[in-house]
PDB file of C-alpha atoms in Angstrom:
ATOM      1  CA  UNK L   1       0.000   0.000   0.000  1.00 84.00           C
ATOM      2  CA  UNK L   2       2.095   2.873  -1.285  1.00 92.00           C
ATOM      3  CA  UNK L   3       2.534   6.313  -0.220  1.00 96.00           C
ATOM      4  CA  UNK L   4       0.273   8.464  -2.864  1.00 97.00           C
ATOM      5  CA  UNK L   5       1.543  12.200  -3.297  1.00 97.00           C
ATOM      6  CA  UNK L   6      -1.657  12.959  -1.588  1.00 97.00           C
ATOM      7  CA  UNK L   7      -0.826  11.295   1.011  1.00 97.00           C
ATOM      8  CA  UNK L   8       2.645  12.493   1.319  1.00 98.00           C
ATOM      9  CA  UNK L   9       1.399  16.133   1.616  1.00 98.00           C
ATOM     10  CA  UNK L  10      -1.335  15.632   3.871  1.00 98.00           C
ATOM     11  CA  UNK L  11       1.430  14.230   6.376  1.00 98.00           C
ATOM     12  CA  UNK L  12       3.590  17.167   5.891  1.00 98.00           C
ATOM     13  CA  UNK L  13       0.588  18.953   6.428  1.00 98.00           C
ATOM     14  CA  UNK L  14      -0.387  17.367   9.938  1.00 98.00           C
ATOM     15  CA  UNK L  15       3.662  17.791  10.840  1.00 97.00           C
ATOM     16  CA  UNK L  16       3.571  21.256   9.771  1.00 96.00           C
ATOM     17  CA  UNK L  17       0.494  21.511  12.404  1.00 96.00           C
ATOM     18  CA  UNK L  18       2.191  19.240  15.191  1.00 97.00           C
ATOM     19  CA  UNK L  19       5.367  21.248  15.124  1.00 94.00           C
ATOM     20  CA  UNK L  20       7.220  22.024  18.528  1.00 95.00           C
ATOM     21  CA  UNK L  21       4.744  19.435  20.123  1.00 97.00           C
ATOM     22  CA  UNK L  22       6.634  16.227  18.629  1.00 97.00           C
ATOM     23  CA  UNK L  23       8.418  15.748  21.672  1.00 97.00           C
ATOM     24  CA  UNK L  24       4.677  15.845  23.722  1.00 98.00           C
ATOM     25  CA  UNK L  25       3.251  13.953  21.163  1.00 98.00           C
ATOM     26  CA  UNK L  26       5.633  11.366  21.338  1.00 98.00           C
ATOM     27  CA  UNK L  27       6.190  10.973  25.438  1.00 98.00           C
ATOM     28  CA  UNK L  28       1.868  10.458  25.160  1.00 98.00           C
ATOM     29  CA  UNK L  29       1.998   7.959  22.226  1.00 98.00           C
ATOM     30  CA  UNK L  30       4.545   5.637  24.317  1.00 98.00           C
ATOM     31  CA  UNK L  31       3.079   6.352  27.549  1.00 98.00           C
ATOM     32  CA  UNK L  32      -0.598   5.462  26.191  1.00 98.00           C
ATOM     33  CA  UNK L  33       0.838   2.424  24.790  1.00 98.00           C
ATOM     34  CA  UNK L  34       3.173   0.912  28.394  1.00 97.00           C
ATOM     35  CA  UNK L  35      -0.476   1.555  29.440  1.00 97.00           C
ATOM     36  CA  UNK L  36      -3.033   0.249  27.024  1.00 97.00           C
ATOM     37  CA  UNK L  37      -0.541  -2.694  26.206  1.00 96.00           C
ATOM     38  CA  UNK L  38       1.353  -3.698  29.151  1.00 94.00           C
ATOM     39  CA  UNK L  39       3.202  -6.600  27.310  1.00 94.00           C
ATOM     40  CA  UNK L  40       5.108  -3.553  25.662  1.00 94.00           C
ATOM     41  CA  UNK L  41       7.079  -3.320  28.994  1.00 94.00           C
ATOM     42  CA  UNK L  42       8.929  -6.515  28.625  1.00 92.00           C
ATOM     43  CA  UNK L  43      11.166  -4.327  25.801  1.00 92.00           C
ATOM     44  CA  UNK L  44      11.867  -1.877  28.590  1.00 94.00           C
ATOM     45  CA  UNK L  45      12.719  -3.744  32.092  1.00 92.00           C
ATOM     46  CA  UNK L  46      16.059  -1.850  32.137  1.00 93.00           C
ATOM     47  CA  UNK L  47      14.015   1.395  33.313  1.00 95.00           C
ATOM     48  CA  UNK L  48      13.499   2.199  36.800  1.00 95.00           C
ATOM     49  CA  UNK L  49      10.415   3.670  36.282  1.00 95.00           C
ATOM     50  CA  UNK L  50       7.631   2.604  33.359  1.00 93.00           C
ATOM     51  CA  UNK L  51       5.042   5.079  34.384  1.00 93.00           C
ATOM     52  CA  UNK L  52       3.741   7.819  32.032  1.00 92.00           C
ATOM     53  CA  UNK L  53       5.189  10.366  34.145  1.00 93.00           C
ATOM     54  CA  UNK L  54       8.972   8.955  34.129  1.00 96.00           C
ATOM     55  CA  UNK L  55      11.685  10.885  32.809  1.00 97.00           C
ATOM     56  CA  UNK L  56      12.795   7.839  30.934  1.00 97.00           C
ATOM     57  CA  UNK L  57       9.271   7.953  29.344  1.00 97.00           C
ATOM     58  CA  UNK L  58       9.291  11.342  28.442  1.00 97.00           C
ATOM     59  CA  UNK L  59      13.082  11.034  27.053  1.00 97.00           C
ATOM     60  CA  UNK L  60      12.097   7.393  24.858  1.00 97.00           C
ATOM     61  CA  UNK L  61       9.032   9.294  23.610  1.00 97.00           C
ATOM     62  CA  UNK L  62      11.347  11.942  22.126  1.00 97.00           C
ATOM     63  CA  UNK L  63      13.760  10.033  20.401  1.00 98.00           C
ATOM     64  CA  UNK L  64      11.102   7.610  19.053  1.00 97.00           C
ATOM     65  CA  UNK L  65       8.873  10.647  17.674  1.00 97.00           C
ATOM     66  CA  UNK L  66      12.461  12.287  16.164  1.00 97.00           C
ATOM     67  CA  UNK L  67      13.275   9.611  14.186  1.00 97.00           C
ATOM     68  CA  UNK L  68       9.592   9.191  12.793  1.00 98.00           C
ATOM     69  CA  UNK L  69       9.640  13.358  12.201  1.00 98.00           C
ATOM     70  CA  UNK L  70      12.998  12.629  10.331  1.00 97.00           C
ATOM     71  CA  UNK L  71      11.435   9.924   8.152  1.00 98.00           C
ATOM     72  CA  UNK L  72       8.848  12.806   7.022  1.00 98.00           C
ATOM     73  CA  UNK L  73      11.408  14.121   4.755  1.00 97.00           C
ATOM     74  CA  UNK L  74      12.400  10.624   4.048  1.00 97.00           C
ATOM     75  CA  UNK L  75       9.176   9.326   2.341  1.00 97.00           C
ATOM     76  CA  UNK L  76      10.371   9.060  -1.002  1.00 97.00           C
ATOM     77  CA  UNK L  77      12.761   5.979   0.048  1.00 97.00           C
ATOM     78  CA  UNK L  78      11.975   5.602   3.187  1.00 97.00           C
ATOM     79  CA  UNK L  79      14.140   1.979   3.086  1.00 97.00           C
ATOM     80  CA  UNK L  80      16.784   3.629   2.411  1.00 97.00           C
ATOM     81  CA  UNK L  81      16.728   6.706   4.710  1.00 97.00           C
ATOM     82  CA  UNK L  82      16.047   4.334   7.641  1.00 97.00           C
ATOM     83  CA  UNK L  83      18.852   1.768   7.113  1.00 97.00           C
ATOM     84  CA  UNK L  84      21.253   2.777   9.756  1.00 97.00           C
ATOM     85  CA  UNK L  85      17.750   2.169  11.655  1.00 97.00           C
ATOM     86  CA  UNK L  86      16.637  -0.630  10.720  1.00 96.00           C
ATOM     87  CA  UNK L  87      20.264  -2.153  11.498  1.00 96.00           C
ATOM     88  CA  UNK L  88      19.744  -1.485  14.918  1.00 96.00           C
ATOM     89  CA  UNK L  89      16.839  -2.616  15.298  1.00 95.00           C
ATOM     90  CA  UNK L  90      17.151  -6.096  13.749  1.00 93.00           C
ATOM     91  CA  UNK L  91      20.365  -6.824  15.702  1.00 93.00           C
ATOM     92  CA  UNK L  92      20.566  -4.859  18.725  1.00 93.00           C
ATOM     93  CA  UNK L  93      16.864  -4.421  20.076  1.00 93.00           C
ATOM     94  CA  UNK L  94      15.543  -6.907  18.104  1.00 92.00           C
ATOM     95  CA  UNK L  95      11.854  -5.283  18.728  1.00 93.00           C
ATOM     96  CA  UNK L  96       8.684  -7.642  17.193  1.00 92.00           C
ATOM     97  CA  UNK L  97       7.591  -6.002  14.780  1.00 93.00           C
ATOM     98  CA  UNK L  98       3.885  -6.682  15.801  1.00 93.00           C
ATOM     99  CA  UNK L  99       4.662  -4.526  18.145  1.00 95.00           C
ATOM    100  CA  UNK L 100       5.666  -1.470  15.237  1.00 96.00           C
ATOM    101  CA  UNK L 101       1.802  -1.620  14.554  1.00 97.00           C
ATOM    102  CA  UNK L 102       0.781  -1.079  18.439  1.00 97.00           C
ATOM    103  CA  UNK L 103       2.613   2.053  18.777  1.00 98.00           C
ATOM    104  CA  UNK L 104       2.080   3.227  15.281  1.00 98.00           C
ATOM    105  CA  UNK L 105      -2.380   2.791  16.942  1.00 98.00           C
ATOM    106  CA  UNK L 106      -0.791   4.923  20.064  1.00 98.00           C
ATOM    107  CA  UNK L 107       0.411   7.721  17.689  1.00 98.00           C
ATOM    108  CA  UNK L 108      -2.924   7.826  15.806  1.00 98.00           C
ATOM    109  CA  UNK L 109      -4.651   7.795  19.156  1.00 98.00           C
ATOM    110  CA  UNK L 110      -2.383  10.628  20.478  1.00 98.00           C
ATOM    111  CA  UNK L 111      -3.057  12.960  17.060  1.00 98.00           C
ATOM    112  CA  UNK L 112      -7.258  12.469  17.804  1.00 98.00           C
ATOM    113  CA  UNK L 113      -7.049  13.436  21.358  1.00 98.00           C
ATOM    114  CA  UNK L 114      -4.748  16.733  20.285  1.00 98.00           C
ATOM    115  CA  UNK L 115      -5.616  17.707  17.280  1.00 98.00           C
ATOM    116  CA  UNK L 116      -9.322  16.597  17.008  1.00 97.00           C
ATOM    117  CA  UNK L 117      -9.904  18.959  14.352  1.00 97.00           C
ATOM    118  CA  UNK L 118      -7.461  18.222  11.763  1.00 97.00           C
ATOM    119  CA  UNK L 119      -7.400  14.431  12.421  1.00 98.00           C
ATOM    120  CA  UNK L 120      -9.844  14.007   9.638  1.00 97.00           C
ATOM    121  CA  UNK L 121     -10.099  10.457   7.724  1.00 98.00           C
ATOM    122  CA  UNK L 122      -8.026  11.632   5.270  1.00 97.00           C
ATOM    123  CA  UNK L 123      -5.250  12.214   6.848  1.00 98.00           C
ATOM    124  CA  UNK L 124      -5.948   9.224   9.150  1.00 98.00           C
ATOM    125  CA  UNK L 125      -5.615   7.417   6.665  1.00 98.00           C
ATOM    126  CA  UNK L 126      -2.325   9.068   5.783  1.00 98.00           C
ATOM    127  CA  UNK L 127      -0.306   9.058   8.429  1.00 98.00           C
ATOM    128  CA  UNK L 128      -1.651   5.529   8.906  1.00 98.00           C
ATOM    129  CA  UNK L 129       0.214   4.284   5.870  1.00 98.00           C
ATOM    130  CA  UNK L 130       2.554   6.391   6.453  1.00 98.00           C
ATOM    131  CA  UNK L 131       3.596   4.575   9.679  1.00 98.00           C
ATOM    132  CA  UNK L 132       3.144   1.533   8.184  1.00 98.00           C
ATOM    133  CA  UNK L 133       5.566   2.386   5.702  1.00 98.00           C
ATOM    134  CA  UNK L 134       8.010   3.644   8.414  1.00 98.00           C
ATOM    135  CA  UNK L 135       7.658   0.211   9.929  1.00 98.00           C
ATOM    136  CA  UNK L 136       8.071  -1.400   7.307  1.00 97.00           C
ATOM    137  CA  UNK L 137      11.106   0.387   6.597  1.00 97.00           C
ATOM    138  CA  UNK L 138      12.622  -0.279   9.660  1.00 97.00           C
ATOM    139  CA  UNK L 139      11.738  -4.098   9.886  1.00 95.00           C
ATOM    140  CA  UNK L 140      13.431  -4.514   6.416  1.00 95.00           C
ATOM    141  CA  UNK L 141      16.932  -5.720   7.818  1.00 94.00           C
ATOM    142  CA  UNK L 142      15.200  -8.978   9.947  1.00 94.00           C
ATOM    143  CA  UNK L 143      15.842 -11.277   8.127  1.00 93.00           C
TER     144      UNK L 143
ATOM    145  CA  UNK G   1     -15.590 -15.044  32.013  1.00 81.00           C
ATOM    146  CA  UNK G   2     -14.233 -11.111  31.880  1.00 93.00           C
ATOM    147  CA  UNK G   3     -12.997  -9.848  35.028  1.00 96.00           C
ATOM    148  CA  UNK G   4     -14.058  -5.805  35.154  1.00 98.00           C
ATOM    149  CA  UNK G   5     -12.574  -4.093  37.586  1.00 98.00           C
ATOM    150  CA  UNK G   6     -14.691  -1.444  38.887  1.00 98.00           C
ATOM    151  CA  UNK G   7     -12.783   1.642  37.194  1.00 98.00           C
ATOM    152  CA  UNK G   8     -13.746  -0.259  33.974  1.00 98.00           C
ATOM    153  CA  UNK G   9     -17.447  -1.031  34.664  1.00 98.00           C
ATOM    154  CA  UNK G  10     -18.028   2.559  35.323  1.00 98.00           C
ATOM    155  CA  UNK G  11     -15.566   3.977  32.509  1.00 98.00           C
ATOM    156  CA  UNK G  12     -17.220   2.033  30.234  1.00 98.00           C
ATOM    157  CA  UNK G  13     -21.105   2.988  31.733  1.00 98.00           C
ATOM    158  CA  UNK G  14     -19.904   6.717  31.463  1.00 98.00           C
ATOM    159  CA  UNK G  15     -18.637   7.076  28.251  1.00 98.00           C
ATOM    160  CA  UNK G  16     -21.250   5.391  26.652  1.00 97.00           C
ATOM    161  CA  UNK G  17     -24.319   7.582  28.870  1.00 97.00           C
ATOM    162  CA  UNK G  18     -22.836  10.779  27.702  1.00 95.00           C
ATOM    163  CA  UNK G  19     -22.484   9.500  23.924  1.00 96.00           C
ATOM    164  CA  UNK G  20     -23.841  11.117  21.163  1.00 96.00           C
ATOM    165  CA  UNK G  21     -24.584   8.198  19.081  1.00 95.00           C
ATOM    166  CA  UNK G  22     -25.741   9.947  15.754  1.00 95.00           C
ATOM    167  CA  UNK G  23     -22.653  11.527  15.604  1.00 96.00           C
ATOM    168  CA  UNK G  24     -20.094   8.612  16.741  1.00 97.00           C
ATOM    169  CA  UNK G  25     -21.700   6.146  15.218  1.00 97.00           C
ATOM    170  CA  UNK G  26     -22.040   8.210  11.809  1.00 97.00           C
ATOM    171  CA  UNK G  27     -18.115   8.957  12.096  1.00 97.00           C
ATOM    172  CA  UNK G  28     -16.863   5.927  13.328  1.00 98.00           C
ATOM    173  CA  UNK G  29     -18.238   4.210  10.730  1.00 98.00           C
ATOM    174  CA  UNK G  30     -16.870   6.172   7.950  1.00 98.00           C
ATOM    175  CA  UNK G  31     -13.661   6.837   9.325  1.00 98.00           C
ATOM    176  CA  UNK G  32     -13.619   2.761   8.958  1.00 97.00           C
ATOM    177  CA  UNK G  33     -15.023   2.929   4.913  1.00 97.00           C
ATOM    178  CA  UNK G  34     -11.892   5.729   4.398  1.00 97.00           C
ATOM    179  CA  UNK G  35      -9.234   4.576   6.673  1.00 97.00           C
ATOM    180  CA  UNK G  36      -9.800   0.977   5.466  1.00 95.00           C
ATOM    181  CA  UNK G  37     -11.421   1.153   2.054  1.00 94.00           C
ATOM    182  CA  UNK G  38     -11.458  -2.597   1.723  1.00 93.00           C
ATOM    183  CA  UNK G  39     -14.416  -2.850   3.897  1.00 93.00           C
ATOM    184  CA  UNK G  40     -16.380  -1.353   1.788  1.00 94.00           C
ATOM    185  CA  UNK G  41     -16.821  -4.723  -0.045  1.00 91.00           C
ATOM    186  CA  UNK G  42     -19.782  -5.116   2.709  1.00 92.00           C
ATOM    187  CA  UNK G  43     -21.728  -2.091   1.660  1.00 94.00           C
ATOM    188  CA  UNK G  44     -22.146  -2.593  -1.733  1.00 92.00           C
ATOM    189  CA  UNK G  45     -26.090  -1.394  -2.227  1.00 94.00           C
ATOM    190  CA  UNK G  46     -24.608   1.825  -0.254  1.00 96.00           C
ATOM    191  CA  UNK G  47     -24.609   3.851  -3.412  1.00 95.00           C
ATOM    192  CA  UNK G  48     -22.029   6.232  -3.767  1.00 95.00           C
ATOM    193  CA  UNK G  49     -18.748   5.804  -1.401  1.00 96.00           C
ATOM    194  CA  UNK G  50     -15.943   7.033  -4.188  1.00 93.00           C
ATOM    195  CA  UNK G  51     -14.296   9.270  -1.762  1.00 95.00           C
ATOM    196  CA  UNK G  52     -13.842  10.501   1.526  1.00 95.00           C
ATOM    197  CA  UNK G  53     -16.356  13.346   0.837  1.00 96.00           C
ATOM    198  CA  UNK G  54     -18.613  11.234  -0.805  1.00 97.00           C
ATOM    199  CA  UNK G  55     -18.848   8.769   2.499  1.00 97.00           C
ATOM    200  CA  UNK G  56     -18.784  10.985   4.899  1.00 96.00           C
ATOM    201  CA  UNK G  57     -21.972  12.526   2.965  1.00 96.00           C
ATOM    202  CA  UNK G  58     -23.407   9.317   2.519  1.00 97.00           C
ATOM    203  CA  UNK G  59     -26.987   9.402   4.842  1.00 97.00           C
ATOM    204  CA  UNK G  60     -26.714   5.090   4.321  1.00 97.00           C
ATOM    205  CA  UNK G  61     -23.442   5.359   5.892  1.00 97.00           C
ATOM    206  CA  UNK G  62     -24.576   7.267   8.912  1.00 97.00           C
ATOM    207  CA  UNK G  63     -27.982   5.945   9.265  1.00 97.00           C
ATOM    208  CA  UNK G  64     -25.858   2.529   9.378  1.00 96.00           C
ATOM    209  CA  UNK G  65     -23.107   3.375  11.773  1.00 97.00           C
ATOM    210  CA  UNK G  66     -25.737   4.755  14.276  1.00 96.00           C
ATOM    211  CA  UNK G  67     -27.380   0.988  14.065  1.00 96.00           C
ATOM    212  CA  UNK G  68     -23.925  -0.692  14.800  1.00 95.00           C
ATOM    213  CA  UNK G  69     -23.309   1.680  17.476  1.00 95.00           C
ATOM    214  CA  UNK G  70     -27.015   0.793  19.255  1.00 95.00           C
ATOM    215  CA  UNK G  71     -25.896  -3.089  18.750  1.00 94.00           C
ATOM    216  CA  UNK G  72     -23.343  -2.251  21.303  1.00 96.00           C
ATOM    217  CA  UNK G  73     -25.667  -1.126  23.843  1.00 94.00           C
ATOM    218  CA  UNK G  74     -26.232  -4.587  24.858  1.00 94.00           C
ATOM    219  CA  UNK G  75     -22.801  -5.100  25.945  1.00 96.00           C
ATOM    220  CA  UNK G  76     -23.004  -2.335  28.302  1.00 97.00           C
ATOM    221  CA  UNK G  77     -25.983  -3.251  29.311  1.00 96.00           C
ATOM    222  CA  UNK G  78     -25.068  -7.131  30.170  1.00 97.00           C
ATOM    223  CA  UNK G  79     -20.877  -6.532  30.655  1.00 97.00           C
ATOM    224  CA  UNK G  80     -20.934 -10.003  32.564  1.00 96.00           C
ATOM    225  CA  UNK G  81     -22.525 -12.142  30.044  1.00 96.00           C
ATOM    226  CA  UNK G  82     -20.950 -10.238  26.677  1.00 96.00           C
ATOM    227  CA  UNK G  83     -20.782 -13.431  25.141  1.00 95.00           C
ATOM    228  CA  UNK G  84     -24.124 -15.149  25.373  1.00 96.00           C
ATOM    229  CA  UNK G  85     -25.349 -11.510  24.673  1.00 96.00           C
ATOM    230  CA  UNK G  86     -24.055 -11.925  21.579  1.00 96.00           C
ATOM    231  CA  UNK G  87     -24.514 -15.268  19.957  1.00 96.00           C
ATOM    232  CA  UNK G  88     -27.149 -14.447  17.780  1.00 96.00           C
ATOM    233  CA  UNK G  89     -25.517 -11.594  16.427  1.00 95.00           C
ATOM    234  CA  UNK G  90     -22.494 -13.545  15.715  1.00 95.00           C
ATOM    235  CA  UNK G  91     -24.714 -16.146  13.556  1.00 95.00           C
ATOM    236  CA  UNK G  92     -25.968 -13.441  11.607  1.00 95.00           C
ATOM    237  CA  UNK G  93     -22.268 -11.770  10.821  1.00 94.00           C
ATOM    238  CA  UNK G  94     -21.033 -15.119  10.376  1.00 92.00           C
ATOM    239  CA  UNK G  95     -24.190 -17.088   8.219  1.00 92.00           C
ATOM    240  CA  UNK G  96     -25.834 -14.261   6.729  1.00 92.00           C
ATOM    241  CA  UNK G  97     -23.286 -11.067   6.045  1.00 92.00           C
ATOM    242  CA  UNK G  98     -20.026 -13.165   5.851  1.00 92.00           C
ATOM    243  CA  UNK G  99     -18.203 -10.297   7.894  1.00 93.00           C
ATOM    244  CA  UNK G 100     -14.333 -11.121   8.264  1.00 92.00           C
ATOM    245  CA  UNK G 101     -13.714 -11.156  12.061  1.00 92.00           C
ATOM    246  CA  UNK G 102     -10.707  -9.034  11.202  1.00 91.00           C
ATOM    247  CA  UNK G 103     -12.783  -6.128  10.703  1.00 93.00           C
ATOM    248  CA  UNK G 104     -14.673  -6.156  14.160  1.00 95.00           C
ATOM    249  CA  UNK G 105     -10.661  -4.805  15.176  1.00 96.00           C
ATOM    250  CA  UNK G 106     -10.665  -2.600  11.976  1.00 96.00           C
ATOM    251  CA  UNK G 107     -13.889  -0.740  13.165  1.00 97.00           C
ATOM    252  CA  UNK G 108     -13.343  -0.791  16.607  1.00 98.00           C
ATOM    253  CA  UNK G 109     -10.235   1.030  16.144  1.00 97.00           C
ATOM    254  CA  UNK G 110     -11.889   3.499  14.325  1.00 98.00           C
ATOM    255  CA  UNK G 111     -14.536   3.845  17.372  1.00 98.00           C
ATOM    256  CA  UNK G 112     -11.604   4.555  19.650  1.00 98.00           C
ATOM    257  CA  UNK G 113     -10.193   7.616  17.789  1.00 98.00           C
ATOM    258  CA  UNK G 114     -13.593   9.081  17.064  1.00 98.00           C
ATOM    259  CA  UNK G 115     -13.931   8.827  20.804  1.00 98.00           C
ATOM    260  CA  UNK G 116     -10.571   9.782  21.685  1.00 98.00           C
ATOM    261  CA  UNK G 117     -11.388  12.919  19.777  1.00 98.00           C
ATOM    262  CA  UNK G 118     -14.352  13.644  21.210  1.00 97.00           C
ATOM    263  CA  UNK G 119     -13.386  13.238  24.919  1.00 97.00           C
ATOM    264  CA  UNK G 120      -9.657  14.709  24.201  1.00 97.00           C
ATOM    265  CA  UNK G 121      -7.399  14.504  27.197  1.00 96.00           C
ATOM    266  CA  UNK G 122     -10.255  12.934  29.029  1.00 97.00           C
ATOM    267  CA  UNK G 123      -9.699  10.026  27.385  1.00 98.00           C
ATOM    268  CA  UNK G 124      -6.380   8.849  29.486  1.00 98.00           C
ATOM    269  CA  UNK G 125      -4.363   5.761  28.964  1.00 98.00           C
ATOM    270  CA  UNK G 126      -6.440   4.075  31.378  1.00 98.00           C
ATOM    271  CA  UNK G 127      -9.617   4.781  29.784  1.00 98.00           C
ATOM    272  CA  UNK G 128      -8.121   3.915  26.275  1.00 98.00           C
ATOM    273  CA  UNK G 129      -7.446   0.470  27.845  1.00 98.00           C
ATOM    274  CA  UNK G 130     -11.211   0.196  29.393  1.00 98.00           C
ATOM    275  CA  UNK G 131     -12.506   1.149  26.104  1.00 98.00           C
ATOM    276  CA  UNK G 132     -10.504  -1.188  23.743  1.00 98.00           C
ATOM    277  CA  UNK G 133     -10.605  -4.296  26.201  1.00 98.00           C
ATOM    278  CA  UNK G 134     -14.684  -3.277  26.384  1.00 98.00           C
ATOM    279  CA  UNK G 135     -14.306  -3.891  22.212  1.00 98.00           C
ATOM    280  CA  UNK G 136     -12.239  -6.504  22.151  1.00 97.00           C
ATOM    281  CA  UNK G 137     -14.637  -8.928  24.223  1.00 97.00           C
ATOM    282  CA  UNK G 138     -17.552  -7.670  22.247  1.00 97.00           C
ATOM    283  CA  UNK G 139     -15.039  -8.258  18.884  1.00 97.00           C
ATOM    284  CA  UNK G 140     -14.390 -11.744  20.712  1.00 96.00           C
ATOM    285  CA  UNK G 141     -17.937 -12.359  21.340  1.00 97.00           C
ATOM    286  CA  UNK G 142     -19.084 -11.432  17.635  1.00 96.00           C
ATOM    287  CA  UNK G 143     -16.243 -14.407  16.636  1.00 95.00           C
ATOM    288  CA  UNK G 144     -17.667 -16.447  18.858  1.00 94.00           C
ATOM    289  CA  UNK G 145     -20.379 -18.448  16.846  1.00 92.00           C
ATOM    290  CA  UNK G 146     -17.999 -18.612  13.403  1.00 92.00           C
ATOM    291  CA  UNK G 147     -16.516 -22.058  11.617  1.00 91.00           C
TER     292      UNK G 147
END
């Protein structure tokens, strides 16, 4: 299911609109999902503190939403852009990537509850292949 | 059976009292027909659903969505016997409108971010988990009567 160049500009569109929040947006997103999805935590038993308020939280939530910010301006090879990614993902976290799709829900989740108004099924529908395609991207070194 | 704890009883009791089911329902549903334009394969005599103006405009699509939402007044009406609740609905998705299962998660999904948007930062983690556990064991329960 490939990225259309409608669907490319209505998720430069939403970023545009998310802006300075990423880092928010991102701490929710991973917070909602240690919550909503508690077998998530077995990835992160080397924290001192899983609850949505941690620091380690907050800091996670930032470096995950950075990287998928960074892939915005990636879309047109997204495989390629992601590599270095995808690397460490595939032999150092080794992270199921079922679990790619559960936080991908958290994000869209996230975007409803703060941005209500411009989360409209189109670009639902956009970011939600676009994190597919992200995921995709960054499961492509597992085997 | 489902264990409810007693946050999730009345999480699920409140969110459903103060719905507006014209509107969810309506939305929900067509968020599902966009997001997910496979499913449209089960509304076939819907007339016109060619794009995401088109559905959301579509008075079939929100007189329909409105039904499915009612259908899950049962649940929270009978939260300790979901399943039973539900048998004869699952016959009917199953023998009569040969629903994939996989699109009772597809829909529900859909439910949860119309929600989520209505009851913004209302809708915490822990009532996102109420909510989709509440639609998983009605999902579960719709399965149920399938082979």
């Amino acid at each position: 299911m490939s990225l259309t160049a409608k669907d490319k500009a209505a998720v430069k569109a939403i970023w545009g609109k998310i802006g300075g929040k990423a880092d928010a947006i991102g701490h929710e997103a991973l917070a909602r999902m240690l919550v909503v999805y508690p077998q998530t935590k077995t990835y992160f038993s080397h924290w001192s503190d899983l609850s949505p308020g941690s620091e380690e939280v907050k800091k996670h939530g930032k470096t995950v939403m950075g990287a998928i910010t960074g892939a915005v301006d990636k879309m047109d090879d997204l495989v390629g852009g992601l590599s270095a990614l995808s690397d460490l993902h595939a032999f150092k976290l080794r992270v199921d990537p079922g679990n790619f799709k559960i936080l991908s829900h958290n994000i869209l989740v996230t975007l409803a509850v703060n941005f209500p108004g411009d989360f409209t099924p189109e670009v639902h529908v956009a970011v939600d292949k676009f994190l597919a395609a992200v995921s995709s991207a960054i499961a492509d070194k597992y085997r | 059976m489902v264990e409810w704890t007693d946050f999730e009883r009345a999480t699920i009791q409140d969110i459903f009292s103060k719905m507006d089911y014209e509107s969810v329902g309506h939305n929900a549903l067509a968020r599902c027909l966009v997001v997910y334009p496979w499913t449209q394969r089960y509304f076939g005599n819907f007339g016109n659903l060619y794009n995401a103006a088109a559905i959301m405009g579509n008075p079939k699509v929100a007189a329909h969505g409105v039904v499915v939402l009612h259908g899950l007044d049962r649940a929270v009406k009978n939260m300790d016997n979901i399943k039973a609740t539900y048998a004869e609905l699952s016959v009917l998705h199953s023998e009569k409108l040969h629903v994939d299962p996989d699109n009772f998660r597809l829909l529900a999904d859909c439910l949860t971010i119309v929600v989520a948007s209505r009851l913004g930062t209302g809708f915490t983690a822990d009532v996102q988990a109420a909510f989709q556990k509440f639609l998983a064991v009605v999902g579960a329960a719709l399965t149920k009567q399938y082979h």
